mmCIF file of C-alpha atoms in Angstrom:
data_model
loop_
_atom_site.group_PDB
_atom_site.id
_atom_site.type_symbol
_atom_site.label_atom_id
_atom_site.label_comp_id
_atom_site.label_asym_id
_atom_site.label_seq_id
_atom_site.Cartn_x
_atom_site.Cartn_y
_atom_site.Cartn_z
ATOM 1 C CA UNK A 1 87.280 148.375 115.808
ATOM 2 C CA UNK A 2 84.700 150.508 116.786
ATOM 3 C CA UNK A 3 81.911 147.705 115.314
ATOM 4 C CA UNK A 4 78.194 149.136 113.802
ATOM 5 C CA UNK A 5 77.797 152.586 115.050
ATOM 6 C CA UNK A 6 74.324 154.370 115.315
ATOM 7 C CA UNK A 7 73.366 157.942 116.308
ATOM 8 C CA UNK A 8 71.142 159.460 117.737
ATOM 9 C CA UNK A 9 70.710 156.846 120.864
ATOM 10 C CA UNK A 10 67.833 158.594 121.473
ATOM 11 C CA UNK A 11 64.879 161.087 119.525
ATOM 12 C CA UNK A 12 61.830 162.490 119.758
ATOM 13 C CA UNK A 13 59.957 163.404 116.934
ATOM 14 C CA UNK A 14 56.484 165.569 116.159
ATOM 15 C CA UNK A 15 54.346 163.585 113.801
ATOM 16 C CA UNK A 16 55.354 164.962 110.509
ATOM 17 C CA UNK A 17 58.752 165.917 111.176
ATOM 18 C CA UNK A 18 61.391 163.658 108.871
ATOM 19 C CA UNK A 19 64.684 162.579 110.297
ATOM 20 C CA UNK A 20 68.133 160.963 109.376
ATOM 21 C CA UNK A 21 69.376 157.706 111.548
ATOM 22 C CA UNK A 22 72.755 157.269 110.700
ATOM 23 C CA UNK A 23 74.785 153.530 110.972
ATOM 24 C CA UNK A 24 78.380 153.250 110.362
ATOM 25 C CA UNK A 25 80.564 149.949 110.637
ATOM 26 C CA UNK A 26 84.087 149.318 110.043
ATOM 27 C CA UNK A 27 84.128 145.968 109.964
ATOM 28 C CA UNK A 28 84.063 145.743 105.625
ATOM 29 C CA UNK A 29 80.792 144.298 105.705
ATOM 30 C CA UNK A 30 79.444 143.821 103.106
ATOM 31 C CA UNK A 31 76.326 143.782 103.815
ATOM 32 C CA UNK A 32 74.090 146.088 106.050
ATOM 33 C CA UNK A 33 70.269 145.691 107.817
ATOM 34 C CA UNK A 34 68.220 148.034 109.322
ATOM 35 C CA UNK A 35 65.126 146.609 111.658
ATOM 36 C CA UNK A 36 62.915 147.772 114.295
ATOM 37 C CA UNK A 37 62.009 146.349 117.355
ATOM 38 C CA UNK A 38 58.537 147.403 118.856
ATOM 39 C CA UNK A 39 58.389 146.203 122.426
ATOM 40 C CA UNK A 40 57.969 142.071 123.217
ATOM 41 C CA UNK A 41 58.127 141.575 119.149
ATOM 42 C CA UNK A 42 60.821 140.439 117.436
ATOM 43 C CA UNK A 43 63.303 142.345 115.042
ATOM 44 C CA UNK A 44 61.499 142.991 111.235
ATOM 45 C CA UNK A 45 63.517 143.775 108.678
ATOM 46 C CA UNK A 46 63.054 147.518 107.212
ATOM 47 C CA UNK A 47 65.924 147.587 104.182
ATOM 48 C CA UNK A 48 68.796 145.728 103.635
ATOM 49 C CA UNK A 49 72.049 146.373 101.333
ATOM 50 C CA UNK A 50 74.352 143.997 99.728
ATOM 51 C CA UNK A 51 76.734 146.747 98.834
ATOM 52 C CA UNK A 52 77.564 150.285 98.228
ATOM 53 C CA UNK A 53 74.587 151.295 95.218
ATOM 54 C CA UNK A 54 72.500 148.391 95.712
ATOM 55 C CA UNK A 55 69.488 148.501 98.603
ATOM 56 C CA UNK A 56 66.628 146.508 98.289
ATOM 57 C CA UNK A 57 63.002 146.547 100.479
ATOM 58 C CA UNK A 58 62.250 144.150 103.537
ATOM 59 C CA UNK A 59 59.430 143.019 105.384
ATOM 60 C CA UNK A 60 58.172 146.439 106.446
ATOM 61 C CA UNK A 61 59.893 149.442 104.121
ATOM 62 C CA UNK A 62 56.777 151.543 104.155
ATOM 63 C CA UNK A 63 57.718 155.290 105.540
ATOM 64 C CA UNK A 64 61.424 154.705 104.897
ATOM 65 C CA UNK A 65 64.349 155.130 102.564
ATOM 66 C CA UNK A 66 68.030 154.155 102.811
ATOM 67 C CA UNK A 67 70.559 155.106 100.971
ATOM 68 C CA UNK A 68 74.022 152.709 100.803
ATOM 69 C CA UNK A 69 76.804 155.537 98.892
ATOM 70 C CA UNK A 70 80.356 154.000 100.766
ATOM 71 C CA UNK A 71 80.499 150.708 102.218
ATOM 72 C CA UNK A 72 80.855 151.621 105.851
ATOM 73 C CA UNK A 73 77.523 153.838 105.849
ATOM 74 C CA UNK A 74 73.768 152.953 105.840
ATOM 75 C CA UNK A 75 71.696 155.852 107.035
ATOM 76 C CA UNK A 76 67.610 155.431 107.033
ATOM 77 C CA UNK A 77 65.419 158.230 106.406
ATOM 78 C CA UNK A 78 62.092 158.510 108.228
ATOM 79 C CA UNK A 79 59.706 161.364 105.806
ATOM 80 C CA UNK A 80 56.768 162.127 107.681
ATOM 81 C CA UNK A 81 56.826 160.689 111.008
ATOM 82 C CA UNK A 82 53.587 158.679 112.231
ATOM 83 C CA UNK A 83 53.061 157.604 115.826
ATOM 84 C CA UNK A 84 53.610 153.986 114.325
ATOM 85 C CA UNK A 85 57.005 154.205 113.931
ATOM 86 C CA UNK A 86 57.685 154.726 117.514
ATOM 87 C CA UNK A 87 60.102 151.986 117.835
ATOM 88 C CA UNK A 88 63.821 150.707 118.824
ATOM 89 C CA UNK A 89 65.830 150.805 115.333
ATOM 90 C CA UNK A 90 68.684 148.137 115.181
ATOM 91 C CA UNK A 91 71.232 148.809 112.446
ATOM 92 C CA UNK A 92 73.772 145.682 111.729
ATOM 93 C CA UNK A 93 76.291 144.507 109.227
ATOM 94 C CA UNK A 94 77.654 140.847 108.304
ATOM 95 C CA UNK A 95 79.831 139.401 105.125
ATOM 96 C CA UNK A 96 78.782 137.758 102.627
ATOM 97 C CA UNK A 97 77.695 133.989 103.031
ATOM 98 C CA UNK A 98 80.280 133.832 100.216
ATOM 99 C CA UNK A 99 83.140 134.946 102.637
ATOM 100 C CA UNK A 100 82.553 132.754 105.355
ATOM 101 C CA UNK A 101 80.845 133.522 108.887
ATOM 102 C CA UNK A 102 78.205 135.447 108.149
ATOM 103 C CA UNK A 103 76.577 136.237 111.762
ATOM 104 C CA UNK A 104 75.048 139.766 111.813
ATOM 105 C CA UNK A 105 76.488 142.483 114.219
ATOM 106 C CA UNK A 106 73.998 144.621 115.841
ATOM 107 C CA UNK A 107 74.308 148.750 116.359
ATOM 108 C CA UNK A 108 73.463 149.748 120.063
ATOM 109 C CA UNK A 109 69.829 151.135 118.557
ATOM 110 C CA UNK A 110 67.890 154.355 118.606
ATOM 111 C CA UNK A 111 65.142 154.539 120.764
ATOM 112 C CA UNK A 112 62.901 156.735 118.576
ATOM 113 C CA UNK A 113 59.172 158.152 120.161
ATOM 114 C CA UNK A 114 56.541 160.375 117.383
ATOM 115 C CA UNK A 115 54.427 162.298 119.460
ATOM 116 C CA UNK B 1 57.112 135.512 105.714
ATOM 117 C CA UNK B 2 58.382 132.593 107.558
ATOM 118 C CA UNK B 3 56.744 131.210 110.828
ATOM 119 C CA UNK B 4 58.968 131.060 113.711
ATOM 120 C CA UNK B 5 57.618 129.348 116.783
ATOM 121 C CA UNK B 6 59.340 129.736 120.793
ATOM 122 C CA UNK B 7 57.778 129.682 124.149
ATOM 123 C CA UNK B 8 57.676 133.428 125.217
ATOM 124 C CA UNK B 9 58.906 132.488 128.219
ATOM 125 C CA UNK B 10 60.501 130.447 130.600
ATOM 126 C CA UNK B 11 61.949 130.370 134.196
ATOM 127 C CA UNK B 12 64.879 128.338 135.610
ATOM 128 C CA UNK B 13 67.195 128.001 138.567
ATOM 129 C CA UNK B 14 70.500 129.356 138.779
ATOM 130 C CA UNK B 15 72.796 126.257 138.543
ATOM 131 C CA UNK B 16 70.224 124.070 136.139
ATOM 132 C CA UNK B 17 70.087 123.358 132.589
ATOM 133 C CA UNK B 18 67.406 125.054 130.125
ATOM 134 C CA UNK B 19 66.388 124.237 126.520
ATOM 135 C CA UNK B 20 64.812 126.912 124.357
ATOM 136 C CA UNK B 21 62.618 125.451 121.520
ATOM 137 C CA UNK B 22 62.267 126.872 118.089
ATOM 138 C CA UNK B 23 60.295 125.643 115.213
ATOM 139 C CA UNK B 24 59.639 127.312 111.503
ATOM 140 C CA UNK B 25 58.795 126.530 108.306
ATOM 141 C CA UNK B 26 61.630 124.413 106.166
ATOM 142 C CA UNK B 27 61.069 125.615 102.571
ATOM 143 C CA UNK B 28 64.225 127.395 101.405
ATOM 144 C CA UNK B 29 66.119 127.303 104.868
ATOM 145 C CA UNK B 30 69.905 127.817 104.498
ATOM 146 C CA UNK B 31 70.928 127.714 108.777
ATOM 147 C CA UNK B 32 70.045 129.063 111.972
ATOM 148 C CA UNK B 33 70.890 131.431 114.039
ATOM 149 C CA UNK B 34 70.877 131.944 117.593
ATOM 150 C CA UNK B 35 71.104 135.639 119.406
ATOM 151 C CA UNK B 36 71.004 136.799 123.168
ATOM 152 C CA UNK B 37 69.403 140.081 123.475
ATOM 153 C CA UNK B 38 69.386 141.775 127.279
ATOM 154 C CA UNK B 39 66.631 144.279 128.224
ATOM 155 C CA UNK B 40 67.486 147.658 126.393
ATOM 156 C CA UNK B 41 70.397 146.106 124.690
ATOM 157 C CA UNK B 42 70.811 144.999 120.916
ATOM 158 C CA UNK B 43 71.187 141.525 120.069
ATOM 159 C CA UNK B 44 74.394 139.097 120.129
ATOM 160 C CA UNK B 45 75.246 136.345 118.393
ATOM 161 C CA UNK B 46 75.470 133.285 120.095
ATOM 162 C CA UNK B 47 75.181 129.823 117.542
ATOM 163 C CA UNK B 48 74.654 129.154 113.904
ATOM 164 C CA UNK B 49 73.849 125.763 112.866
ATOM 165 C CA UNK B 50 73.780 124.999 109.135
ATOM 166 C CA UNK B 51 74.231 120.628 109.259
ATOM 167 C CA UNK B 52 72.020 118.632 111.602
ATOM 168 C CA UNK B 53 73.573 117.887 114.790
ATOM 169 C CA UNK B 54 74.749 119.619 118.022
ATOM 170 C CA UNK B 55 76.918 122.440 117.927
ATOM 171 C CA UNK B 56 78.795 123.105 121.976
ATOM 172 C CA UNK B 57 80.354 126.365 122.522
ATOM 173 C CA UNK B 58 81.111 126.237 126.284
ATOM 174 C CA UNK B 59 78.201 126.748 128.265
ATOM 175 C CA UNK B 60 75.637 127.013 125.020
ATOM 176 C CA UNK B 61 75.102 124.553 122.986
ATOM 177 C CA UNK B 62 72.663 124.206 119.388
ATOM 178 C CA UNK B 63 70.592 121.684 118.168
ATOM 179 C CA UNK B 64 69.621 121.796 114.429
ATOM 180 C CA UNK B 65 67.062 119.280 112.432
ATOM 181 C CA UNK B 66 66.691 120.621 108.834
ATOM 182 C CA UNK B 67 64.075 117.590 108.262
ATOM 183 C CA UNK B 68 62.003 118.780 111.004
ATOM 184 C CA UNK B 69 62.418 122.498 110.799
ATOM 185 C CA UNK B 70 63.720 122.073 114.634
ATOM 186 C CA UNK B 71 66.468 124.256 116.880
ATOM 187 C CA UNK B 72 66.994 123.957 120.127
ATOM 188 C CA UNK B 73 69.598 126.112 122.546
ATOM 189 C CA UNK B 74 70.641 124.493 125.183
ATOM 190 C CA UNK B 75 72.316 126.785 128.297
ATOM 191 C CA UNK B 76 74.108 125.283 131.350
ATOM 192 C CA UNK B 77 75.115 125.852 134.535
ATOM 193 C CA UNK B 78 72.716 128.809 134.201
ATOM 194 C CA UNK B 79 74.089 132.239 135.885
ATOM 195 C CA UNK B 80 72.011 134.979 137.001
ATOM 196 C CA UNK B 81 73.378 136.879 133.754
ATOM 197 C CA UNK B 82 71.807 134.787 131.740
ATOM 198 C CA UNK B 83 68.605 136.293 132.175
ATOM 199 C CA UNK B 84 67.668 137.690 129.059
ATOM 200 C CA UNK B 85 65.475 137.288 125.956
ATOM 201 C CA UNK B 86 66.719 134.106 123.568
ATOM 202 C CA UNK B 87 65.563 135.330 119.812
ATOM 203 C CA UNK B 88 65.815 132.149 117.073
ATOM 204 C CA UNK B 89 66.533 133.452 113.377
ATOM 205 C CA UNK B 90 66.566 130.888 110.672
ATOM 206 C CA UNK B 91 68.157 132.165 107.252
ATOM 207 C CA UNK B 92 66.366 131.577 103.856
ATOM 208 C CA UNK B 93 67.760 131.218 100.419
ATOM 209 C CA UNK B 94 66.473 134.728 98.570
ATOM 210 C CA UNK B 95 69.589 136.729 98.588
ATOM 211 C CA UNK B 96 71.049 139.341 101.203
ATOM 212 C CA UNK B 97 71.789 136.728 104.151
ATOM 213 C CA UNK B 98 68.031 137.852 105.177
ATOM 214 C CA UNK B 99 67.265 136.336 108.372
ATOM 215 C CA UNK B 100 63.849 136.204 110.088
ATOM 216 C CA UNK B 101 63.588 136.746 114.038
ATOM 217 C CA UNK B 102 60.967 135.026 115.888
ATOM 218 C CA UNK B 103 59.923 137.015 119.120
ATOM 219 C CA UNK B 104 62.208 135.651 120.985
ATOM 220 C CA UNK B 105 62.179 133.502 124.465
ATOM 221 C CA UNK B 106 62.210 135.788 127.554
ATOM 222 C CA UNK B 107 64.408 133.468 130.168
ATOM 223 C CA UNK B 108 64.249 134.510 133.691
ATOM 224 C CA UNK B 109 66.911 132.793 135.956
ATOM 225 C CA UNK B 110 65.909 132.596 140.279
ATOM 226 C CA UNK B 111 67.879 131.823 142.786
#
């Protein structure tokens, strides 16, 4: 298993400019996160999905969509790019409580800078 | 949101024993969750605790007190690798296994 899956690693963005992260896992989670991770804070959550069709807001969804079509993708779309979103984006995946162990996995991250 | 409370940091001898602290808010909890998350790396699960009580996994080991909204992680025979930053993430009822990070302990291990 190649686990939660993010590209870019890294990206550099003009302010305005929009841009696609893209998470994959092939675990059969159920359920997928995205966060960011500004540096010394902890993670905040940014979207979440309980299953393909279904996404729902988290603590800080402002200047972001997702999209959940299949259950092994979960891509986040940045519209407009503000220096504020320069940030380390986590992607990660876990089952249901429902099925058990339900510790998230984490994506490597993508280290994204808005100039 | 929920308020998560851990020293920032904390320094400790290779060889010793550490406990990490966490505190936060008890309405709607549903377990705990412990990650270990290196500089420029993404996190990794560690512990969950959902019953009070201690939890060993080798050299970790959780504490959980649902009354007292109270985690600890416990790390022994600390190892150089160990350095890293200790993040605390309780779960709340709500839907979507959401869990809520606190900032996370930054543990620095000496010689």
């Amino acid at each position: 298993n190649a686990g939660v899956t993010q590209t870019p690693k890294f990206r550099i963005l003009k302010i305005g400019q929009s841009m696609t992260l893209q998470c994959a896992q092939d675990m059969n989670h159920n359920y997928m996160y995205w966060y960011r991770q500004d540096p010394g804070m902890g993670l905040k959550l940014i979207y979440y999905s309980v299953g393909a069709g279904i996404t729902d807001k988290g603590e800080v969804p402002n200047g972001y969509n997702v999209s959940r079509s299949t259950t092994e993708d979960f891509p986040l779309r940045l519209e407009l790019a503000a220096p504020s979103q320069t940030s380390v984006y986590f992607c990660a995946s876990s089952y249901s409580h429902v099925q058990g162990d339900y510790e998230q996995y984490f994506g490597p991250g993508t280290r994204l800078t808005v100039t | 949101g929920q308020n998560i409370d851990q020293p920032t940091e904390m320094t400790a001898t290779e060889g010793a024993i550490v406990q990490i602290n966490c505190t936060y808010q008890t309405s709607g909890f549903n377990g705990l969750f412990w990650y270990q998350q290196h500089a420029g790396e993404a996190p990794t699960f560690l512990s969950y605790n959902v019953l009070d009580g201690l939890e060993e996994k080798g050299r970790f080991s959780s504490f959980l007190s649902r009354s007292k909204g109270y985690s600890y992680l416990l790390l022994k025979e600390l190892q150089m690798k160990d350095s890293a930053s200790y993040l605390c993430a309780p779960a709340f009822t709500g839907g979507g296994n959401k869990l809520t990070f606190g900032t996370g302990t930054q543990l620095k291990v000496e010689l």
